PDB file of C-alpha atoms in Angstrom:
ATOM      1  CA  GLU A  20      75.184  81.271  -2.459  1.00 83.00           C
ATOM      2  CA  ASP A  21      75.541  84.209  -0.082  1.00 88.00           C
ATOM      3  CA  GLN A  22      78.936  85.592   0.217  1.00 92.00           C
ATOM      4  CA  VAL A  23      80.854  88.171   3.155  1.00 96.00           C
ATOM      5  CA  THR A  24      84.243  89.844   2.093  1.00 97.00           C
ATOM      6  CA  GLN A  25      86.363  91.643   4.602  1.00 98.00           C
ATOM      7  CA  SER A  26      89.003  94.708   3.697  1.00 97.00           C
ATOM      8  CA  PRO A  27      91.943  95.018   4.948  1.00 97.00           C
ATOM      9  CA  GLU A  28      93.127  90.995   6.041  1.00 97.00           C
ATOM     10  CA  ALA A  29      95.121  93.523   8.341  1.00 98.00           C
ATOM     11  CA  LEU A  30      95.407  96.323   9.639  1.00 98.00           C
ATOM     12  CA  ARG A  31      97.535  98.811  11.488  1.00 98.00           C
ATOM     13  CA  LEU A  32      96.664 101.405  13.730  1.00 97.00           C
ATOM     14  CA  GLN A  33      98.629 104.276  16.273  1.00 98.00           C
ATOM     15  CA  GLU A  34      96.786 105.108  18.903  1.00 97.00           C
ATOM     16  CA  GLY A  35      94.473 108.001  17.837  1.00 97.00           C
ATOM     17  CA  GLU A  36      94.981 107.166  14.187  1.00 97.00           C
ATOM     18  CA  SER A  37      90.833 106.719  13.355  1.00 98.00           C
ATOM     19  CA  SER A  38      90.124 104.232  10.235  1.00 98.00           C
ATOM     20  CA  SER A  39      87.231 101.777   8.823  1.00 98.00           C
ATOM     21  CA  LEU A  40      87.212  98.586   8.479  1.00 98.00           C
ATOM     22  CA  ASN A  41      85.320  96.990   4.941  1.00 98.00           C
ATOM     23  CA  CYS A  42      82.284  94.559   4.557  1.00 98.00           C
ATOM     24  CA  SER A  43      81.192  93.925   1.815  1.00 98.00           C
ATOM     25  CA  TYR A  44      78.016  90.806   1.223  1.00 96.00           C
ATOM     26  CA  THR A  45      76.163  89.901  -1.055  1.00 93.00           C
ATOM     27  CA  VAL A  46      73.238  87.543   0.220  1.00 89.00           C
ATOM     28  CA  SER A  47      69.385  86.743  -1.263  1.00 84.00           C
ATOM     29  CA  GLY A  48      67.140  88.864   1.055  1.00 88.00           C
ATOM     30  CA  LEU A  49      69.187  90.603   3.979  1.00 90.00           C
ATOM     31  CA  ARG A  50      67.689  89.409   7.165  1.00 89.00           C
ATOM     32  CA  GLY A  51      71.172  91.287   9.123  1.00 92.00           C
ATOM     33  CA  LEU A  52      74.442  92.171   9.484  1.00 95.00           C
ATOM     34  CA  PHE A  53      76.241  91.989  12.352  1.00 95.00           C
ATOM     35  CA  TRP A  54      79.177  93.257  14.027  1.00 97.00           C
ATOM     36  CA  TYR A  55      81.642  90.744  16.054  1.00 97.00           C
ATOM     37  CA  ARG A  56      84.730  90.886  17.846  1.00 97.00           C
ATOM     38  CA  GLN A  57      86.681  87.812  18.743  1.00 97.00           C
ATOM     39  CA  ASP A  58      90.391  88.486  20.887  1.00 96.00           C
ATOM     40  CA  PRO A  59      92.941  85.574  20.328  1.00 92.00           C
ATOM     41  CA  GLY A  60      92.214  81.897  21.199  1.00 87.00           C
ATOM     42  CA  LYS A  61      88.572  82.818  22.818  1.00 91.00           C
ATOM     43  CA  GLY A  62      84.909  83.305  20.637  1.00 94.00           C
ATOM     44  CA  PRO A  63      83.355  86.011  18.897  1.00 96.00           C
ATOM     45  CA  GLU A  64      81.575  89.035  21.164  1.00 95.00           C
ATOM     46  CA  PHE A  65      78.574  90.586  19.812  1.00 93.00           C
ATOM     47  CA  LEU A  66      78.759  93.922  18.887  1.00 95.00           C
ATOM     48  CA  PHE A  67      76.072  95.104  16.655  1.00 93.00           C
ATOM     49  CA  THR A  68      72.738  94.608  14.538  1.00 94.00           C
ATOM     50  CA  LEU A  69      72.115  96.287  11.171  1.00 95.00           C
ATOM     51  CA  TYR A  70      68.852  95.527   9.590  1.00 93.00           C
ATOM     52  CA  SER A  71      68.601  97.960   6.905  1.00 93.00           C
ATOM     53  CA  ALA A  72      70.559 100.124   4.315  1.00 94.00           C
ATOM     54  CA  GLY A  73      70.762 103.893   6.242  1.00 96.00           C
ATOM     55  CA  GLU A  74      71.457 102.314   9.711  1.00 96.00           C
ATOM     56  CA  GLU A  75      73.571 102.886  11.786  1.00 97.00           C
ATOM     57  CA  LYS A  76      74.777 101.737  15.424  1.00 97.00           C
ATOM     58  CA  GLU A  77      77.225 103.432  17.969  1.00 97.00           C
ATOM     59  CA  LYS A  78      79.484 101.876  20.753  1.00 95.00           C
ATOM     60  CA  GLU A  79      82.203 102.959  22.352  1.00 95.00           C
ATOM     61  CA  ARG A  80      84.933 104.627  19.492  1.00 96.00           C
ATOM     62  CA  LEU A  81      82.961 102.270  17.159  1.00 98.00           C
ATOM     63  CA  LYS A  82      80.361 102.972  15.236  1.00 98.00           C
ATOM     64  CA  ALA A  83      78.970 100.915  12.622  1.00 98.00           C
ATOM     65  CA  THR A  84      76.880 101.392   8.953  1.00 98.00           C
ATOM     66  CA  LEU A  85      74.917  99.757   6.625  1.00 97.00           C
ATOM     67  CA  THR A  86      74.576 100.260   2.820  1.00 95.00           C
ATOM     68  CA  LYS A  87      73.193  98.144   0.550  1.00 92.00           C
ATOM     69  CA  LYS A  88      75.981  96.219  -0.834  1.00 94.00           C
ATOM     70  CA  GLU A  89      78.310  96.503   2.183  1.00 97.00           C
ATOM     71  CA  SER A  90      79.036  97.610   5.981  1.00 98.00           C
ATOM     72  CA  PHE A  91      81.043 100.018   7.200  1.00 98.00           C
ATOM     73  CA  LEU A  92      82.883  99.654  11.094  1.00 98.00           C
ATOM     74  CA  HIS A  93      84.513 102.802  11.216  1.00 98.00           C
ATOM     75  CA  ILE A  94      86.948 103.354  14.771  1.00 98.00           C
ATOM     76  CA  THR A  95      87.362 106.497  16.381  1.00 98.00           C
ATOM     77  CA  ALA A  96      90.464 107.265  18.268  1.00 97.00           C
ATOM     78  CA  PRO A  97      91.323 103.839  18.979  1.00 97.00           C
ATOM     79  CA  LYS A  98      93.567 102.620  21.737  1.00 97.00           C
ATOM     80  CA  PRO A  99      95.770  99.421  21.915  1.00 97.00           C
ATOM     81  CA  GLU A 100      92.371  96.846  23.903  1.00 97.00           C
ATOM     82  CA  ASP A 101      90.974  98.009  20.323  1.00 97.00           C
ATOM     83  CA  SER A 102      93.164  95.408  19.163  1.00 98.00           C
ATOM     84  CA  ALA A 103      91.574  92.203  17.787  1.00 98.00           C
ATOM     85  CA  THR A 104      89.830  90.494  15.062  1.00 98.00           C
ATOM     86  CA  TYR A 105      86.356  92.396  13.950  1.00 98.00           C
ATOM     87  CA  LEU A 106      84.110  89.234  12.447  1.00 98.00           C
ATOM     88  CA  CYS A 107      81.470  90.263   9.750  1.00 97.00           C
ATOM     89  CA  ALA A 108      78.383  87.764   9.122  1.00 96.00           C
ATOM     90  CA  VAL A 109      74.582  88.338   7.566  1.00 94.00           C
ATOM     91  CA  ARG A 110      72.068  86.603   7.847  1.00 91.00           C
ATOM     92  CA  ALA A 111      69.733  85.732   5.084  1.00 86.00           C
ATOM     93  CA  PHE A 112      65.840  85.485   4.818  1.00 80.00           C
ATOM     94  CA  SER A 113      67.217  81.814   2.861  1.00 75.00           C
ATOM     95  CA  SER A 114      68.170  80.722   6.231  1.00 72.00           C
ATOM     96  CA  GLY A 115      64.596  80.507   7.333  1.00 71.00           C
ATOM     97  CA  SER A 116      64.181  79.592  10.971  1.00 65.00           C
ATOM     98  CA  ALA A 117      67.812  78.202  11.314  1.00 66.00           C
ATOM     99  CA  ARG A 118      69.061  81.979  10.992  1.00 76.00           C
ATOM    100  CA  GLN A 119      72.178  80.873  10.427  1.00 87.00           C
ATOM    101  CA  LEU A 120      75.109  83.680   9.752  1.00 92.00           C
ATOM    102  CA  THR A 121      77.621  83.507   6.949  1.00 94.00           C
ATOM    103  CA  PHE A 122      80.701  85.078   7.798  1.00 96.00           C
ATOM    104  CA  GLY A 123      83.598  87.048   6.757  1.00 97.00           C
ATOM    105  CA  SER A 124      87.624  86.165   7.261  1.00 97.00           C
ATOM    106  CA  GLY A 125      87.428  89.388   9.190  1.00 97.00           C
ATOM    107  CA  THR A 126      90.220  92.388   9.953  1.00 98.00           C
ATOM    108  CA  GLN A 127      93.053  92.054  11.976  1.00 98.00           C
ATOM    109  CA  LEU A 128      93.400  95.421  14.142  1.00 98.00           C
ATOM    110  CA  THR A 129      96.736  96.238  15.596  1.00 98.00           C
ATOM    111  CA  VAL A 130      96.659  99.897  17.670  1.00 98.00           C
ATOM    112  CA  LEU A 131     100.349 100.619  18.554  1.00 97.00           C
ATOM    113  CA  PRO A 132     100.762 102.731  21.533  1.00 96.00           C
TER     114      PRO A 132
ATOM    115  CA  ASP B  28      74.179  84.658  35.260  1.00 62.00           C
ATOM    116  CA  ALA B  29      76.140  82.405  33.101  1.00 73.00           C
ATOM    117  CA  GLY B  30      77.217  82.755  29.619  1.00 92.00           C
ATOM    118  CA  VAL B  31      77.751  79.399  27.116  1.00 96.00           C
ATOM    119  CA  THR B  32      80.314  77.486  28.513  1.00 97.00           C
ATOM    120  CA  GLN B  33      82.053  74.481  27.249  1.00 98.00           C
ATOM    121  CA  SER B  34      83.995  72.276  27.651  1.00 97.00           C
ATOM    122  CA  PRO B  35      86.744  71.022  26.972  1.00 97.00           C
ATOM    123  CA  THR B  36      88.444  73.847  26.609  1.00 96.00           C
ATOM    124  CA  HIS B  37      91.994  71.903  23.917  1.00 97.00           C
ATOM    125  CA  LEU B  38      91.875  68.331  23.283  1.00 96.00           C
ATOM    126  CA  ILE B  39      94.709  66.542  20.926  1.00 98.00           C
ATOM    127  CA  LYS B  40      93.541  63.241  18.940  1.00 98.00           C
ATOM    128  CA  THR B  41      94.792  61.355  16.318  1.00 98.00           C
ATOM    129  CA  ARG B  42      93.697  60.474  12.496  1.00 98.00           C
ATOM    130  CA  GLY B  43      90.700  58.518  12.967  1.00 98.00           C
ATOM    131  CA  GLN B  44      89.762  58.663  16.900  1.00 98.00           C
ATOM    132  CA  GLN B  45      86.615  59.910  17.213  1.00 98.00           C
ATOM    133  CA  VAL B  46      85.938  63.481  19.796  1.00 98.00           C
ATOM    134  CA  THR B  47      83.340  64.817  21.843  1.00 98.00           C
ATOM    135  CA  LEU B  48      82.772  68.534  22.424  1.00 98.00           C
ATOM    136  CA  ARG B  49      79.885  69.817  25.394  1.00 98.00           C
ATOM    137  CA  CYS B  50      78.626  73.157  25.544  1.00 98.00           C
ATOM    138  CA  SER B  51      75.509  74.834  27.946  1.00 97.00           C
ATOM    139  CA  PRO B  52      73.730  77.498  26.781  1.00 96.00           C
ATOM    140  CA  LYS B  53      73.107  81.320  27.929  1.00 94.00           C
ATOM    141  CA  SER B  54      70.457  80.902  31.031  1.00 93.00           C
ATOM    142  CA  GLY B  55      66.977  81.513  29.359  1.00 90.00           C
ATOM    143  CA  HIS B  56      68.678  80.662  25.675  1.00 92.00           C
ATOM    144  CA  ASP B  57      67.005  76.681  23.956  1.00 93.00           C
ATOM    145  CA  THR B  58      68.915  76.987  20.744  1.00 94.00           C
ATOM    146  CA  VAL B  59      72.092  75.954  20.074  1.00 96.00           C
ATOM    147  CA  SER B  60      74.663  75.971  17.040  1.00 96.00           C
ATOM    148  CA  TRP B  61      77.889  74.736  16.109  1.00 98.00           C
ATOM    149  CA  TYR B  62      80.650  76.427  14.248  1.00 98.00           C
ATOM    150  CA  GLN B  63      84.089  75.220  12.911  1.00 98.00           C
ATOM    151  CA  GLN B  64      86.063  78.112  12.415  1.00 97.00           C
ATOM    152  CA  ALA B  65      90.429  77.542  11.296  1.00 96.00           C
ATOM    153  CA  LEU B  66      92.641  79.044  12.124  1.00 93.00           C
ATOM    154  CA  GLY B  67      92.562  82.537  10.313  1.00 91.00           C
ATOM    155  CA  GLN B  68      88.962  82.074   8.665  1.00 95.00           C
ATOM    156  CA  GLY B  69      85.491  83.272  10.018  1.00 96.00           C
ATOM    157  CA  PRO B  70      83.446  80.454  11.607  1.00 97.00           C
ATOM    158  CA  GLN B  71      81.485  77.922   9.265  1.00 97.00           C
ATOM    159  CA  PHE B  72      78.568  76.707  10.193  1.00 95.00           C
ATOM    160  CA  ILE B  73      77.536  72.852  11.436  1.00 97.00           C
ATOM    161  CA  PHE B  74      74.309  73.013  12.716  1.00 95.00           C
ATOM    162  CA  GLN B  75      71.733  73.818  14.828  1.00 94.00           C
ATOM    163  CA  TYR B  76      69.411  71.930  17.621  1.00 95.00           C
ATOM    164  CA  TYR B  77      66.269  73.104  18.847  1.00 93.00           C
ATOM    165  CA  GLU B  78      63.722  71.030  20.510  1.00 92.00           C
ATOM    166  CA  GLU B  79      66.101  68.277  20.836  1.00 94.00           C
ATOM    167  CA  GLU B  80      66.100  67.788  16.767  1.00 94.00           C
ATOM    168  CA  GLU B  81      68.917  69.517  14.026  1.00 93.00           C
ATOM    169  CA  ARG B  82      66.946  72.029  13.006  1.00 90.00           C
ATOM    170  CA  GLN B  83      69.213  72.338   9.828  1.00 90.00           C
ATOM    171  CA  ARG B  84      72.656  71.411   8.968  1.00 93.00           C
ATOM    172  CA  GLY B  85      75.539  73.509   6.723  1.00 93.00           C
ATOM    173  CA  ASN B  86      78.381  71.843   3.821  1.00 93.00           C
ATOM    174  CA  PHE B  87      79.547  69.046   6.892  1.00 97.00           C
ATOM    175  CA  PRO B  88      79.755  64.977   6.081  1.00 97.00           C
ATOM    176  CA  ASP B  89      77.581  62.804   8.183  1.00 96.00           C
ATOM    177  CA  ARG B  90      80.920  61.906  10.098  1.00 97.00           C
ATOM    178  CA  PHE B  91      79.720  65.368  11.532  1.00 98.00           C
ATOM    179  CA  SER B  92      76.718  64.616  14.344  1.00 97.00           C
ATOM    180  CA  GLY B  93      74.725  66.263  17.683  1.00 97.00           C
ATOM    181  CA  HIS B  94      72.477  65.388  20.363  1.00 97.00           C
ATOM    182  CA  GLN B  95      70.513  68.657  22.438  1.00 97.00           C
ATOM    183  CA  PHE B  96      69.276  67.446  25.506  1.00 97.00           C
ATOM    184  CA  PRO B  97      66.290  68.220  27.512  1.00 96.00           C
ATOM    185  CA  ASN B  98      68.131  70.872  29.469  1.00 95.00           C
ATOM    186  CA  TYR B  99      69.118  72.398  26.266  1.00 96.00           C
ATOM    187  CA  SER B 100      72.538  71.453  26.920  1.00 97.00           C
ATOM    188  CA  SER B 101      74.208  70.372  23.482  1.00 98.00           C
ATOM    189  CA  GLU B 102      77.320  67.569  21.982  1.00 98.00           C
ATOM    190  CA  LEU B 103      79.124  67.446  18.708  1.00 98.00           C
ATOM    191  CA  ASN B 104      81.097  64.256  17.822  1.00 98.00           C
ATOM    192  CA  VAL B 105      83.040  64.144  15.167  1.00 98.00           C
ATOM    193  CA  ASN B 106      83.366  60.656  13.820  1.00 97.00           C
ATOM    194  CA  ALA B 107      87.173  58.993  11.632  1.00 98.00           C
ATOM    195  CA  LEU B 108      88.670  62.325  12.432  1.00 98.00           C
ATOM    196  CA  LEU B 109      91.268  63.527   9.624  1.00 98.00           C
ATOM    197  CA  LEU B 110      94.002  66.736   9.959  1.00 97.00           C
ATOM    198  CA  GLY B 111      91.565  69.049   8.189  1.00 97.00           C
ATOM    199  CA  ASP B 112      88.810  68.425  11.178  1.00 98.00           C
ATOM    200  CA  SER B 113      91.757  70.737  13.596  1.00 98.00           C
ATOM    201  CA  ALA B 114      89.935  74.158  14.338  1.00 97.00           C
ATOM    202  CA  LEU B 115      88.265  76.146  16.758  1.00 97.00           C
ATOM    203  CA  TYR B 116      84.784  74.372  17.802  1.00 98.00           C
ATOM    204  CA  LEU B 117      82.553  76.935  17.915  1.00 98.00           C
ATOM    205  CA  CYS B 118      79.126  76.479  20.646  1.00 98.00           C
ATOM    206  CA  ALA B 119      76.327  79.001  20.287  1.00 96.00           C
ATOM    207  CA  SER B 120      73.305  80.046  21.998  1.00 95.00           C
ATOM    208  CA  SER B 121      70.076  82.022  21.125  1.00 91.00           C
ATOM    209  CA  PHE B 122      66.488  82.149  21.746  1.00 87.00           C
ATOM    210  CA  SER B 123      63.873  81.581  19.751  1.00 80.00           C
ATOM    211  CA  GLY B 124      60.721  82.322  20.904  1.00 73.00           C
ATOM    212  CA  ARG B 125      58.449  85.339  20.623  1.00 65.00           C
ATOM    213  CA  GLY B 126      60.301  88.390  20.523  1.00 65.00           C
ATOM    214  CA  ASN B 127      63.942  87.288  20.076  1.00 67.00           C
ATOM    215  CA  THR B 128      67.189  89.301  17.953  1.00 69.00           C
ATOM    216  CA  GLY B 129      68.284  86.671  16.886  1.00 73.00           C
ATOM    217  CA  GLU B 130      71.800  87.915  18.362  1.00 84.00           C
ATOM    218  CA  LEU B 131      74.050  84.601  18.865  1.00 90.00           C
ATOM    219  CA  PHE B 132      76.275  84.347  22.157  1.00 93.00           C
ATOM    220  CA  PHE B 133      79.487  82.624  21.446  1.00 96.00           C
ATOM    221  CA  GLY B 134      81.152  80.289  24.214  1.00 97.00           C
ATOM    222  CA  GLU B 135      84.801  80.427  24.686  1.00 96.00           C
ATOM    223  CA  GLY B 136      84.976  77.643  22.246  1.00 97.00           C
ATOM    224  CA  SER B 137      87.079  74.077  22.086  1.00 98.00           C
ATOM    225  CA  ARG B 138      90.616  73.970  20.545  1.00 97.00           C
ATOM    226  CA  LEU B 139      90.994  70.306  18.499  1.00 98.00           C
ATOM    227  CA  THR B 140      93.986  69.216  17.302  1.00 98.00           C
ATOM    228  CA  VAL B 141      94.586  65.979  15.601  1.00 98.00           C
ATOM    229  CA  LEU B 142      97.870  64.428  14.831  1.00 96.00           C
TER     230      LEU B 142
END
């Protein structure tokens, strides 16, 4: 069974204080690892897809990296508007044509001014 | 370009009732997936519709059913509601044709409260 574990569950940072969020996964053949941002009461917003170990992607203050067992979302010099829940999800080859995602429970990030 | 739209945004039902949620996919998308997100949890896959048929189903009982229409829009139906069905129901659309990257685009969700 595919599993995704995110840590920490919650993280409070001061504005400008860089940190990383962790996503550990167990999957029978990784077809893709996805990062989403979710604001309260809203649907998840797509951030990145990573396909193979060693791959990195960046978007503004965010950088996602991937190893064979985990992914990190690095946040550099965060701002209060980066406050949100960050969700990690995996897609396995076993998901077939449906390509459904298995999500972790998320990390709730709060950036204080 | 309209994104994924869902209706209603909020609704309240009582145990035993039935509910229908609706979703219009992003323009150009032909596949609709439904996810259930309980408070404080990540979304869980319910099922996916493609070419008006259920292509795959997650670990949800038969009380959960769906439909896809020729214009690619979709409905999620839940019968005999239980308190535990209270959640945010998310619709996600994607394109299944050649060149697709597999990214899912989510709607804002329908918040269902069962009393």
